[in-house]
Amino acid sequence: MKWSKVLILLLIIALVISAAVLSVAPVFDQNKTLGKYLPLVKGINLGLDLQGGVHVVFEAHDTPEAKVTPDTMKQLKAIIENRVNGLGVSEPIIQIQGERRLIVELAGIKDPEEAVRTIAKTAYLQFITEDGKTVVTGADLKDAKEGKNQNGENVINIAFTPAGTKKFAEATAANVNKRIAIVLDNQVLTNPNVNEPIPNGKAEITGYATLDEAHNDALLLRSGALPVKVTVEEKRSVGPALGADSLAKSEHAGLVGVVAILVFMLVYYRLPGLIADFALVIYTLIVLAVYVGLHVTMTLPGIAGFLLSLGIAVDANVIIFERLKEELRTGKSLRSAIDAGFKRGFTAVFDANVTTIIAAVVLYYLGTGPIKGFAVTLIIGILASMFTAISMTRWLLHLVAAANISKNPKYFGA
Amino acid sequence: MFHFVKLRKIWYIISIAVIVPGIISLMLQGLNLGIDFTGGTIMEVRFDKAVNVQDVRNVVDSLGIEGSKSIQQSGDRDYIIKTKALSQEESDKMFSQIQDKLGKATLMRTDLVGPVIGQELAYKALLALLIAAVLMVIYITIRFEFKQGIAAVAALLHDTLVVTGVFSLLQIEVDMAFVAAILTIIGYSINDTIVIFDRIRENLRSQKKGETLEDLVDKSLWQTLARSINTVLTVIFVLLALYFLGGSTIKTFVLAMLIGVASGAYSSIFNASPLWVDLKLLDKRKKLQTAKV
């Protein structure tokens, strides 16, 4: 045995194991001087199917009043952005797709259905007199805020723009002792009596059961009415309960699958199998770091993609080890057999992986939402697996060979 | 030990025997297309207390939603309700009616796909398969030869037909995840095929005089057999774990993958390389004939 090589080997093992533990477990959670420590896995964004959320595709339609143009689409996007921000969602995705579609993705919301309801409302506000004339609209609003009035009722306080103030003052002056209905999307919110002219451009909408309801409507009024008619063409909403359920189940399944691979490799390939298992741990760490670094959003199909890429990573090792066995059988020394095994095995690994990447790239460009996530993890996985197989595993095998722990090629599967 | 290439007729017959019932089923009853392709609404509901299927059906029926409906129990207290595409108001009403009449429930998920989007997804799925196949033939032609590209794609077609055939026979619902599974299967299957072709390419370089193509391919298949089996096993371990423990949402995907990976392993060993031998021999015979003429 060469003790210097053995020492290096032990050092690497200790390093990788501690890196692995630190990546998944919050070891220093309680540490006061270093602050709160978050393991690597906590840095991975969870997709809406794993934490609850919603993916909506809106389609804008032409109406006699408003045609869909690039400008109205931009306006639509801005208004929806405002509404989404009001919901307090972190990192929402809002993008225009094609000429008349808008995609909205919100992750981590408690009630995805309620969110869609709020976002998709036209929010066309009108003040209508008893004789049916619209005197002021949402376009005349400057601000709208929820609050409580002197009687403790939930209300929205609205303020008009200067032009709106003038219109509202004239309308109230002309309708003293009559009613002016406040109507949102053809639904009467409140129908108060005008006691006296209101010249200061302020009004109050009453009739909300909860402050939350008032908050939602105030948000809609502030962000303004949608410029065109909008329908929901596609909606995938996942409740937080299902998200948590999916996450727990796939973690469990992943663990069982990985352990099965590790045991199989160890039993079938012995010492190289142990090295491959170790390389697989390194591979997993690299992949997780790439996910965090590239801000990959992990979805349920993404987890499946990650697990399948483990299979590919193992495959690279299997191809090379089978080659190594053959080379040993021809009577080559351990070291030259390792080199020959990698050299010859690699063309197979490379060509085979390129074809899989072709399938994954096509999937990425033509797939939607979660399926894109699957393609991304698969591509990252394949690239990382080629890297670890040719660099890590090879280097480790050489190190083990040089450490001379055993000269018996039987341990290398021959 | 047996000769892979000499017995190829048997392997072809096995493949045909597996594929033909699937093709007949595809022609007669087609695939059971999910809402991803037809459009519709899926609502998954978890009740606080167990309820009866019939009660759920009664509530949904009472709403007067036209068109086909299906209600499935997916867990102790879980139900999956499928209807035509519902508007937000309609689906809100359905859920509130369910809660009013059957007790408190949690809305696990709602999927709504409009008919237009459904058609687009189906079109994109077919396009993806076509593009992937063409790109792979091009790559294999560059790295190997055109005939191997054809043989590899024939094996892929085999796998696609096996999986879609089984899904048609059993009328398992297919969705967008099924398409992803098919593409991944294609990726895996071609991966297996390429590893074997790589070995054939290498053996061709050191081909001895008198060694026939059949024997050379047979040798290559035996040399790569351990790898072929071990790789499929590791993938199948992961898939089985996902199937039994991974939750209901990805079951279709995993099932398709399981069938496809098994079929892919078979086709890359028993179909792709022997088929390439046949293509080569066919070429030789043609040349001989033209020489005679």
XYZ file of C-alpha atoms in Angstrom:
707
model
C 0.000 0.000 0.000
C 1.118 3.512 -0.766
C 0.156 5.527 2.261
C 0.372 8.969 0.625
C -2.219 7.948 -1.994
C -4.380 6.300 0.635
C -4.271 9.536 2.597
C -5.399 11.577 -0.409
C -8.167 9.091 -1.012
C -9.381 9.317 2.573
C -9.228 13.098 2.425
C -11.376 13.187 -0.715
C -13.875 10.816 0.815
C -14.130 12.957 3.945
C -14.504 16.108 1.832
C -17.241 14.713 -0.397
C -19.182 13.227 2.490
C -19.145 16.474 4.438
C -20.138 18.417 1.305
C -22.987 15.981 0.757
C -24.215 16.246 4.334
C -23.995 20.036 4.310
C -25.961 20.156 1.061
C -28.994 18.352 2.331
C -29.110 18.851 6.088
C -29.388 22.147 7.982
C -26.456 21.295 10.263
C -25.749 24.817 11.484
C -29.348 25.824 11.850
C -28.838 26.963 15.430
C -25.517 28.701 14.986
C -25.657 32.272 16.304
C -22.372 33.638 14.996
C -22.646 32.363 11.446
C -26.301 33.204 11.131
C -28.870 30.942 9.615
C -27.343 28.259 7.456
C -29.343 26.947 4.548
C -28.325 23.729 2.812
C -27.923 23.686 -0.956
C -31.183 21.884 -1.627
C -33.133 24.731 -0.038
C -31.760 26.999 -2.746
C -33.651 25.153 -5.467
C -36.818 26.871 -6.659
C -39.872 24.693 -6.458
C -42.265 24.798 -9.388
C -45.940 25.465 -8.982
C -46.776 21.763 -9.078
C -44.637 21.177 -5.985
C -45.674 24.106 -3.816
C -49.079 24.906 -5.228
C -49.769 27.572 -7.769
C -51.299 28.157 -11.123
C -50.368 28.330 -14.793
C -52.865 30.270 -16.896
C -52.986 31.047 -20.592
C -55.197 34.028 -21.358
C -56.388 34.797 -24.843
C -57.424 38.293 -25.908
C -60.382 38.664 -28.267
C -61.477 41.428 -30.627
C -64.688 43.187 -29.690
C -66.505 45.985 -31.496
C -65.105 48.403 -28.890
C -61.506 47.228 -28.840
C -59.315 45.298 -31.246
C -56.312 43.267 -30.122
C -53.116 45.050 -31.125
C -49.517 44.785 -29.888
C -50.220 47.939 -27.870
C -53.309 46.566 -26.164
C -51.385 43.392 -25.387
C -48.654 45.425 -23.700
C -51.290 47.371 -21.796
C -52.963 44.115 -20.804
C -49.667 42.715 -19.591
C -48.934 45.836 -17.525
C -52.354 45.729 -15.874
C -52.100 42.039 -15.098
C -48.610 42.586 -13.723
C -50.057 45.198 -11.372
C -52.739 42.827 -10.203
C -50.310 39.975 -9.690
C -47.978 42.191 -7.689
C -50.911 43.144 -5.512
C -51.409 39.470 -4.705
C -47.953 39.326 -3.156
C -46.566 36.476 -5.287
C -42.803 36.188 -5.418
C -41.202 35.780 -8.837
C -44.317 35.583 -10.992
C -43.892 34.830 -14.700
C -45.968 37.002 -17.016
C -45.227 36.867 -20.704
C -46.869 37.555 -24.030
C -46.927 34.539 -26.316
C -47.676 35.060 -29.972
C -50.106 37.789 -30.956
C -52.946 37.415 -28.507
C -51.900 35.177 -25.657
C -50.615 36.005 -22.235
C -49.096 33.394 -19.959
C -49.162 33.873 -16.209
C -47.448 31.534 -13.768
C -47.757 31.991 -10.038
C -46.118 29.660 -7.579
C -46.624 29.410 -3.849
C -50.093 30.883 -3.507
C -52.591 29.496 -1.048
C -55.682 29.803 -3.204
C -54.811 29.523 -6.908
C -58.464 29.652 -7.979
C -59.064 32.917 -6.169
C -55.949 34.341 -7.804
C -57.216 33.478 -11.280
C -60.585 35.020 -10.488
C -58.926 38.255 -9.443
C -56.507 38.410 -12.357
C -59.066 37.607 -15.022
C -61.678 40.156 -13.959
C -62.340 42.828 -16.544
C -62.769 45.332 -13.718
C -64.779 47.868 -15.663
C -66.055 50.400 -13.140
C -68.991 52.662 -13.866
C -71.002 55.220 -11.928
C -74.507 55.061 -13.354
C -77.323 57.495 -12.671
C -80.974 56.525 -12.228
C -81.713 57.367 -15.860
C -79.027 54.928 -16.945
C -76.267 57.347 -17.933
C -72.658 56.446 -17.181
C -71.205 59.596 -15.622
C -67.777 58.471 -14.463
C -65.724 55.319 -15.266
C -62.689 53.512 -13.901
C -60.515 55.535 -16.263
C -61.243 58.622 -14.103
C -59.837 57.005 -10.956
C -56.652 58.189 -9.344
C -56.530 55.815 -6.419
C -58.539 53.181 -4.593
C -57.738 51.827 -1.140
C -59.534 49.508 1.194
C -60.215 50.582 4.765
C -62.853 51.018 7.417
C -65.229 53.983 7.692
C -66.543 55.663 10.874
C -69.251 53.014 11.210
C -66.646 50.239 11.102
C -67.810 48.981 7.707
C -65.345 47.585 5.173
C -65.071 50.101 2.384
C -62.981 51.221 -0.552
C -62.016 54.885 -0.565
C -61.635 56.177 -4.060
C -60.118 59.395 -5.330
C -60.704 60.813 -8.813
C -58.295 62.443 -11.234
C -58.827 66.218 -11.738
C -60.957 65.511 -14.813
C -62.829 62.819 -12.922
C -63.349 65.142 -9.970
C -65.013 67.658 -12.257
C -67.259 65.062 -13.883
C -68.184 63.606 -10.493
C -68.919 67.047 -9.039
C -71.227 67.877 -11.952
C -72.938 64.494 -11.796
C -73.568 64.696 -8.058
C -74.820 68.297 -8.387
C -77.308 67.207 -11.045
C -78.508 64.195 -9.071
C -79.084 65.434 -5.540
C -81.582 63.209 -3.734
C -81.299 60.596 -6.423
C -79.216 57.441 -6.498
C -75.940 56.841 -8.348
C -75.064 53.139 -8.669
C -71.435 52.028 -8.514
C -71.142 49.102 -10.907
C -68.183 46.757 -11.417
C -68.342 44.391 -14.388
C -72.127 44.877 -14.621
C -72.566 44.002 -10.969
C -73.908 46.703 -8.664
C -71.545 47.068 -5.736
C -73.530 49.753 -3.958
C -76.321 52.135 -4.850
C -76.055 55.129 -2.539
C -78.264 58.210 -2.363
C -76.627 61.541 -3.286
C -77.280 63.866 -0.323
C -75.335 66.815 -1.654
C -72.911 67.674 -4.481
C -69.422 66.231 -3.889
C -66.787 68.637 -5.235
C -63.628 67.140 -3.649
C -63.333 64.086 -5.938
C -63.682 61.516 -3.182
C -66.159 58.677 -2.843
C -66.692 55.588 -0.759
C -67.833 52.127 -1.875
C -69.521 50.203 0.924
C -71.016 46.763 1.178
C -68.011 44.477 1.667
C -68.315 41.582 4.096
C -64.573 41.308 4.690
C -61.572 43.581 4.360
C -59.986 40.985 2.045
C -62.804 41.345 -0.469
C -62.433 45.115 -0.332
C -58.678 44.697 -0.798
C -59.145 42.582 -3.945
C -61.575 45.002 -5.547
C -59.408 47.986 -4.603
C -56.501 46.241 -6.301
C -58.574 45.735 -9.437
C -59.686 49.367 -9.452
C -56.155 50.663 -8.961
C -54.734 48.529 -11.755
C -57.526 49.610 -14.093
C -59.832 47.766 -16.418
C -58.507 45.271 -18.950
C -58.302 46.941 -22.371
C -59.723 43.947 -24.272
C -61.953 40.972 -23.692
C -59.980 38.111 -22.177
C -60.769 34.416 -21.778
C -58.918 31.646 -19.971
C -57.785 29.119 -22.581
C -55.703 26.925 -20.342
C -55.422 26.704 -16.587
C -53.462 24.303 -14.424
C -53.924 25.021 -10.799
C -52.435 22.943 -8.028
C -53.503 23.376 -4.429
C -50.749 23.601 -1.823
C -51.897 20.280 -0.316
C -51.291 18.376 -3.546
C -48.002 20.187 -4.085
C -46.668 19.144 -0.684
C -47.987 15.626 -1.262
C -46.220 15.329 -4.633
C -42.971 16.663 -3.217
C -42.952 14.226 -0.295
C -43.867 11.252 -2.481
C -41.285 11.932 -5.154
C -38.577 12.486 -2.545
C -39.443 9.117 -1.063
C -39.521 7.398 -4.466
C -36.262 9.080 -5.439
C -34.516 7.882 -2.314
C -35.615 4.276 -2.832
C -34.588 4.347 -6.506
C -31.171 5.812 -5.727
C -30.448 3.310 -2.969
C -31.406 0.482 -5.345
C -28.929 1.778 -7.937
C -26.161 2.166 -5.355
C -26.633 -1.365 -4.007
C -26.831 -2.877 -7.476
C -23.613 -1.191 -8.607
C -21.795 -2.271 -5.459
C -22.927 -5.893 -5.668
C -22.330 -6.304 -9.390
C -19.150 -4.292 -9.950
C -17.517 -4.567 -6.491
C -14.662 -2.096 -6.028
C -15.322 -0.095 -9.228
C -18.975 -0.197 -8.237
C -18.092 1.425 -4.927
C -16.123 4.056 -6.802
C -19.016 4.586 -9.203
C -21.357 4.988 -6.243
C -19.007 7.557 -4.815
C -18.826 9.312 -8.190
C -22.622 9.282 -8.257
C -22.660 11.217 -4.978
C -20.283 13.767 -6.515
C -22.458 13.824 -9.645
C -25.541 14.550 -7.565
C -23.770 17.412 -5.781
C -22.668 18.930 -9.105
C -26.149 18.662 -10.564
C -27.766 20.205 -7.489
C -25.254 23.056 -7.581
C -26.038 23.648 -11.267
C -29.770 23.728 -10.480
C -29.145 26.386 -7.853
C -26.677 28.309 -10.011
C -28.906 28.406 -13.078
C -32.058 29.029 -11.006
C -33.668 25.918 -12.414
C -37.247 25.578 -11.259
C -37.825 22.070 -10.035
C -41.106 20.546 -11.163
C -42.537 17.081 -10.673
C -41.459 15.939 -14.163
C -38.172 17.694 -13.377
C -37.594 15.316 -10.461
C -38.325 12.384 -12.776
C -35.803 13.849 -15.228
C -33.218 14.146 -12.471
C -33.743 10.544 -11.386
C -33.528 9.270 -14.956
C -30.322 11.242 -15.436
C -28.938 9.269 -12.492
C -29.585 6.192 -14.596
C -27.666 7.774 -17.468
C -24.795 8.702 -15.155
C -24.610 5.128 -13.944
C -24.793 3.923 -17.531
C -21.669 5.857 -18.456
C -19.873 4.051 -15.659
C -21.345 0.685 -16.614
C -20.102 1.047 -20.191
C -16.644 1.971 -19.019
C -16.415 -0.746 -16.366
C -17.545 -3.424 -18.794
C -14.753 -2.191 -21.033
C -12.311 -2.242 -18.147
C -13.190 -5.881 -17.416
C -12.573 -6.833 -21.039
C -9.259 -5.033 -21.108
C -8.186 -6.791 -17.909
C -9.094 -10.152 -19.401
C -6.707 -9.518 -22.298
C -3.940 -9.434 -19.697
C -3.320 -5.696 -19.537
C -1.992 -4.144 -16.342
C -4.560 -2.431 -14.166
C -3.444 1.083 -15.057
C -3.302 0.625 -18.799
C -6.600 -1.281 -18.665
C -8.202 1.725 -16.932
C -6.913 4.085 -19.615
C -7.940 1.813 -22.465
C -11.330 1.208 -20.876
C -12.076 4.916 -20.660
C -10.718 5.702 -24.098
C -12.727 3.031 -25.840
C -15.801 3.356 -23.677
C -16.054 7.080 -24.151
C -17.011 7.176 -27.853
C -19.994 4.979 -27.020
C -20.963 7.178 -24.085
C -20.603 10.326 -26.166
C -22.568 9.258 -29.238
C -25.278 7.670 -27.141
C -25.694 10.769 -24.993
C -25.789 13.171 -27.934
C -28.793 11.336 -29.353
C -30.570 11.515 -25.990
C -29.788 15.233 -25.803
C -31.370 15.667 -29.248
C -34.628 14.217 -27.899
C -34.394 16.401 -24.770
C -33.741 19.598 -26.733
C -36.722 18.968 -29.022
C -38.806 18.386 -25.900
C -37.574 21.665 -24.457
C -38.547 23.717 -27.481
C -41.919 22.120 -28.111
C -42.972 21.218 -24.588
C -44.917 23.414 -22.207
C -44.462 24.313 -18.536
C -43.599 21.274 -16.458
C -42.409 19.243 -19.450
C -39.823 21.916 -20.168
C -38.637 21.310 -16.608
C -38.190 17.639 -17.418
C -36.123 18.462 -20.507
C -33.931 20.909 -18.574
C -33.034 18.487 -15.794
C -32.404 15.739 -18.323
C -30.016 17.914 -20.378
C -28.140 19.173 -17.315
C -27.987 15.606 -16.038
C -26.548 14.164 -19.250
C -23.873 16.849 -19.534
C -22.891 16.519 -15.885
C -22.816 12.727 -16.157
C -20.354 12.846 -19.028
C -18.194 15.218 -17.034
C -18.144 13.107 -13.867
C -17.667 9.827 -15.732
C -14.613 10.954 -17.663
C -13.038 13.189 -15.055
C -14.078 12.049 -11.579
C -14.494 8.311 -11.979
C -11.373 7.963 -14.060
C -9.250 9.955 -11.629
C -10.629 8.046 -8.656
C -9.994 4.694 -10.320
C -6.408 5.677 -10.998
C -5.966 6.887 -7.448
C -7.314 3.615 -6.079
C -5.070 1.666 -8.443
C -2.056 3.759 -7.412
C -2.861 3.381 -3.726
C -2.250 -0.288 -4.336
C -4.744 -1.440 -1.755
C -5.033 -4.691 -3.588
C -3.302 -6.079 -6.612
C -6.004 -8.623 -7.149
C -7.829 -7.649 -10.383
C -10.795 -9.652 -9.051
C -11.783 -6.576 -7.072
C -12.063 -4.734 -10.361
C -14.502 -7.290 -11.603
C -12.164 -9.323 -13.810
C -25.377 -19.592 -26.241
C -27.248 -18.647 -29.383
C -26.529 -16.636 -32.496
C -28.332 -13.279 -32.320
C -28.217 -12.562 -36.018
C -28.967 -16.032 -37.397
C -32.083 -16.264 -35.261
C -33.255 -12.824 -36.351
C -36.429 -14.074 -38.014
C -37.639 -15.263 -34.607
C -36.952 -11.850 -33.062
C -38.809 -10.120 -35.891
C -41.783 -12.436 -35.424
C -41.876 -11.702 -31.682
C -41.842 -7.974 -32.402
C -44.602 -8.259 -34.974
C -46.676 -10.416 -32.642
C -46.445 -7.703 -29.996
C -47.062 -4.790 -32.347
C -49.893 -6.081 -34.560
C -52.599 -6.308 -31.838
C -51.660 -2.771 -30.801
C -51.955 -1.478 -34.372
C -55.325 -3.165 -34.820
C -56.507 -1.614 -31.567
C -55.165 1.781 -32.657
C -57.150 1.534 -35.875
C -60.327 0.236 -34.252
C -60.563 2.185 -31.018
C -57.655 4.641 -31.175
C -56.138 6.213 -28.109
C -58.051 7.348 -25.075
C -57.170 11.014 -25.417
C -57.109 13.075 -22.226
C -58.160 16.688 -21.874
C -54.712 17.853 -22.973
C -55.710 16.926 -26.506
C -59.507 17.115 -26.455
C -59.996 20.084 -24.177
C -61.928 19.859 -20.925
C -61.783 20.352 -17.199
C -60.353 18.068 -14.546
C -61.021 18.733 -10.905
C -59.369 16.704 -8.173
C -61.115 16.960 -4.831
C -60.178 15.545 -1.438
C -63.028 15.226 1.035
C -62.517 15.543 4.758
C -64.764 12.547 5.278
C -65.176 9.622 2.895
C -68.091 9.955 0.476
C -69.825 7.697 -1.999
C -69.082 7.770 -5.766
C -72.775 7.906 -6.528
C -73.219 10.975 -4.306
C -70.463 12.816 -6.157
C -72.023 11.822 -9.468
C -75.431 13.070 -8.353
C -74.056 16.472 -7.427
C -72.213 16.839 -10.736
C -75.297 15.683 -12.676
C -77.497 18.172 -10.842
C -75.434 21.022 -12.276
C -76.714 20.327 -15.765
C -73.307 20.235 -17.412
C -73.707 18.787 -20.873
C -71.399 16.364 -22.606
C -69.519 13.413 -21.255
C -68.523 13.330 -17.626
C -66.388 10.908 -15.741
C -65.894 10.524 -12.031
C -63.114 8.389 -10.669
C -62.094 7.582 -7.154
C -58.321 8.039 -6.916
C -57.793 7.540 -3.192
C -59.735 6.956 0.029
C -61.251 10.409 -0.001
C -60.037 11.616 -3.395
C -62.097 12.011 -6.515
C -61.182 13.076 -10.028
C -64.003 14.710 -11.931
C -63.690 15.229 -15.681
C -66.054 17.329 -17.724
C -66.068 19.448 -20.837
C -64.156 22.724 -20.532
C -65.820 24.753 -17.779
C -65.618 28.497 -17.282
C -64.287 29.843 -14.003
C -67.849 30.517 -12.806
C -68.977 27.005 -13.734
C -66.107 25.280 -11.985
C -66.442 27.541 -8.933
C -70.100 26.620 -8.789
C -69.347 22.923 -9.111
C -66.887 22.993 -6.230
C -69.135 25.033 -3.958
C -72.076 22.698 -4.694
C -69.892 19.707 -3.873
C -68.940 21.263 -0.548
C -72.517 22.297 0.257
C -73.944 18.857 -0.358
C -71.143 16.452 0.564
C -69.216 18.188 3.315
C -65.950 20.049 3.506
C -63.419 19.313 0.798
C -60.081 20.585 -0.468
C -59.539 21.460 -4.105
C -56.342 19.585 -4.929
C -56.045 20.733 -8.520
C -58.022 22.006 -11.481
C -56.899 21.675 -15.055
C -58.678 23.515 -17.806
C -57.702 23.083 -21.429
C -59.619 24.938 -24.111
C -60.302 22.965 -27.314
C -58.005 25.203 -29.380
C -55.062 24.619 -27.051
C -55.825 20.900 -27.081
C -55.427 20.732 -30.857
C -52.230 22.746 -30.660
C -50.751 20.386 -28.094
C -51.582 17.329 -30.207
C -49.976 18.986 -33.235
C -46.883 19.952 -31.255
C -46.557 16.410 -29.930
C -46.477 14.886 -33.405
C -44.133 17.594 -34.616
C -41.747 16.895 -31.733
C -41.616 13.183 -32.551
C -40.963 13.877 -36.222
C -38.239 16.464 -35.625
C -36.479 14.276 -33.077
C -36.489 11.277 -35.444
C -35.093 13.305 -38.364
C -32.354 14.889 -36.252
C -31.312 11.494 -34.930
C -31.026 9.973 -38.404
C -28.872 12.935 -39.422
C -26.611 12.549 -36.403
C -26.212 8.796 -36.863
C -25.490 9.258 -40.563
C -22.703 11.679 -39.673
C -21.197 9.528 -36.925
C -21.970 6.100 -38.380
C -23.775 5.488 -41.653
C -27.178 6.168 -43.157
C -28.281 2.519 -43.053
C -27.623 2.384 -39.331
C -29.667 5.544 -38.948
C -32.554 3.842 -40.729
C -32.213 0.684 -38.637
C -32.108 2.754 -35.439
C -35.209 4.729 -36.374
C -37.014 1.506 -37.297
C -36.273 0.321 -33.757
C -37.644 3.613 -32.416
C -40.796 3.215 -34.468
C -41.073 -0.260 -32.946
C -40.890 1.144 -29.414
C -43.356 3.921 -30.142
C -45.792 1.396 -31.595
C -45.392 -0.973 -28.650
C -46.124 1.757 -26.105
C -48.986 3.436 -27.971
C -50.349 -0.014 -28.813
C -50.434 -1.077 -25.174
C -52.022 2.243 -24.182
C -54.625 1.790 -26.902
C -55.358 -1.839 -25.986
C -55.794 -1.016 -22.312
C -57.429 2.339 -23.133
C -55.218 4.150 -20.647
C -55.668 7.872 -20.935
C -52.847 9.713 -22.678
C -51.821 13.280 -21.883
C -48.907 15.590 -22.587
C -46.741 13.621 -20.141
C -47.268 10.567 -22.357
C -45.663 12.441 -25.245
C -42.748 13.377 -22.999
C -42.443 9.705 -22.067
C -42.377 8.643 -25.725
C -39.624 11.146 -26.464
C -37.599 9.987 -23.486
C -38.073 6.363 -24.508
C -36.790 7.291 -27.945
C -33.802 8.929 -26.297
C -33.075 5.857 -24.187
C -33.688 3.307 -26.894
C -31.425 5.058 -29.373
C -28.866 5.362 -26.604
C -28.830 1.551 -26.304
C -28.697 1.087 -30.048
C -25.782 3.492 -30.424
C -23.696 1.709 -27.802
C -24.058 -1.480 -29.851
C -23.374 0.308 -33.147
C -20.291 1.822 -31.567
C -19.009 -1.670 -30.827
C -19.815 -2.837 -34.366
C -17.952 0.180 -35.737
C -14.944 -0.725 -33.612
C -15.037 -4.429 -34.515
C -15.325 -3.587 -38.203
C -11.955 -1.884 -37.987
C -10.315 -5.126 -36.835
C -12.481 -7.440 -38.935
C -10.619 -10.644 -39.805
C -10.730 -12.151 -43.270
C -13.495 -14.689 -43.526
C -15.471 -13.245 -40.629
C -18.984 -12.663 -41.929
C -21.032 -9.595 -41.074
C -23.509 -11.830 -39.232
C -20.798 -13.211 -36.973
C -19.268 -9.806 -36.369
C -22.587 -8.293 -35.328
C -23.355 -11.318 -33.173
C -19.999 -10.908 -31.433
C -20.644 -7.210 -30.869
C -24.062 -7.940 -29.367
C -22.621 -10.459 -26.931
C -19.853 -8.076 -25.954
C -22.311 -5.304 -25.088
C -24.978 -7.544 -23.575
C -23.974 -7.126 -19.931
C -24.027 -3.373 -20.306
C -27.388 -3.431 -22.094
C -28.984 -5.475 -19.340
C -27.377 -3.609 -16.430
C -28.352 -0.203 -17.739
C -31.949 -1.197 -18.285
C -32.020 -2.659 -14.784
C -30.829 0.562 -13.142
C -33.406 2.597 -15.052
C -36.110 0.110 -14.184
C -35.207 0.329 -10.466
C -35.810 4.065 -10.560
C -39.014 3.713 -12.572
C -40.455 1.037 -10.297
C -39.751 3.211 -7.267
C -41.458 6.147 -8.985
C -44.382 3.986 -10.027
C -45.147 2.561 -6.617
C -44.152 5.501 -4.434
C -44.214 8.544 -6.680
C -47.848 9.593 -6.412
C -50.702 9.545 -8.880
C -49.806 12.579 -10.993
C -46.876 10.969 -12.791
C -48.171 7.376 -12.967
C -49.049 7.503 -16.677
C -45.640 8.918 -17.484
C -43.841 6.254 -15.476
C -45.952 3.405 -16.870
C -45.241 4.493 -20.434
C -41.553 4.729 -19.560
C -41.512 1.229 -18.052
C -43.057 -0.366 -21.136
C -40.918 1.747 -23.435
C -37.594 1.105 -21.718
C -38.219 -2.647 -21.793
C -39.239 -2.461 -25.452
C -36.264 -0.191 -26.195
C -33.832 -2.687 -24.706
C -35.382 -5.456 -26.789
C -35.440 -3.510 -30.032
C -31.894 -2.238 -29.778
C -30.550 -5.768 -29.225
C -32.903 -7.874 -31.336
C -34.095 -5.490 -34.047
C -31.740 -2.618 -34.814
C -28.498 -4.478 -35.480
C -30.000 -7.531 -37.248
C -32.053 -5.119 -39.358
C -28.876 -3.305 -40.309
C -27.357 -6.649 -41.356
C -30.405 -7.256 -43.556
C -30.101 -3.820 -45.133
C -26.426 -4.481 -45.847
C -27.102 -7.907 -47.338
C -29.907 -6.514 -49.473
C -27.495 -3.973 -50.849
C -24.915 -6.659 -51.606
C -27.416 -8.811 -53.464
C -28.521 -5.842 -55.559
C -24.943 -5.117 -56.515
C -24.343 -8.767 -57.411
C -27.450 -8.774 -59.581
C -26.473 -5.634 -61.441
C -22.991 -7.090 -61.911
C -24.467 -10.228 -63.471
C -26.652 -8.206 -65.814
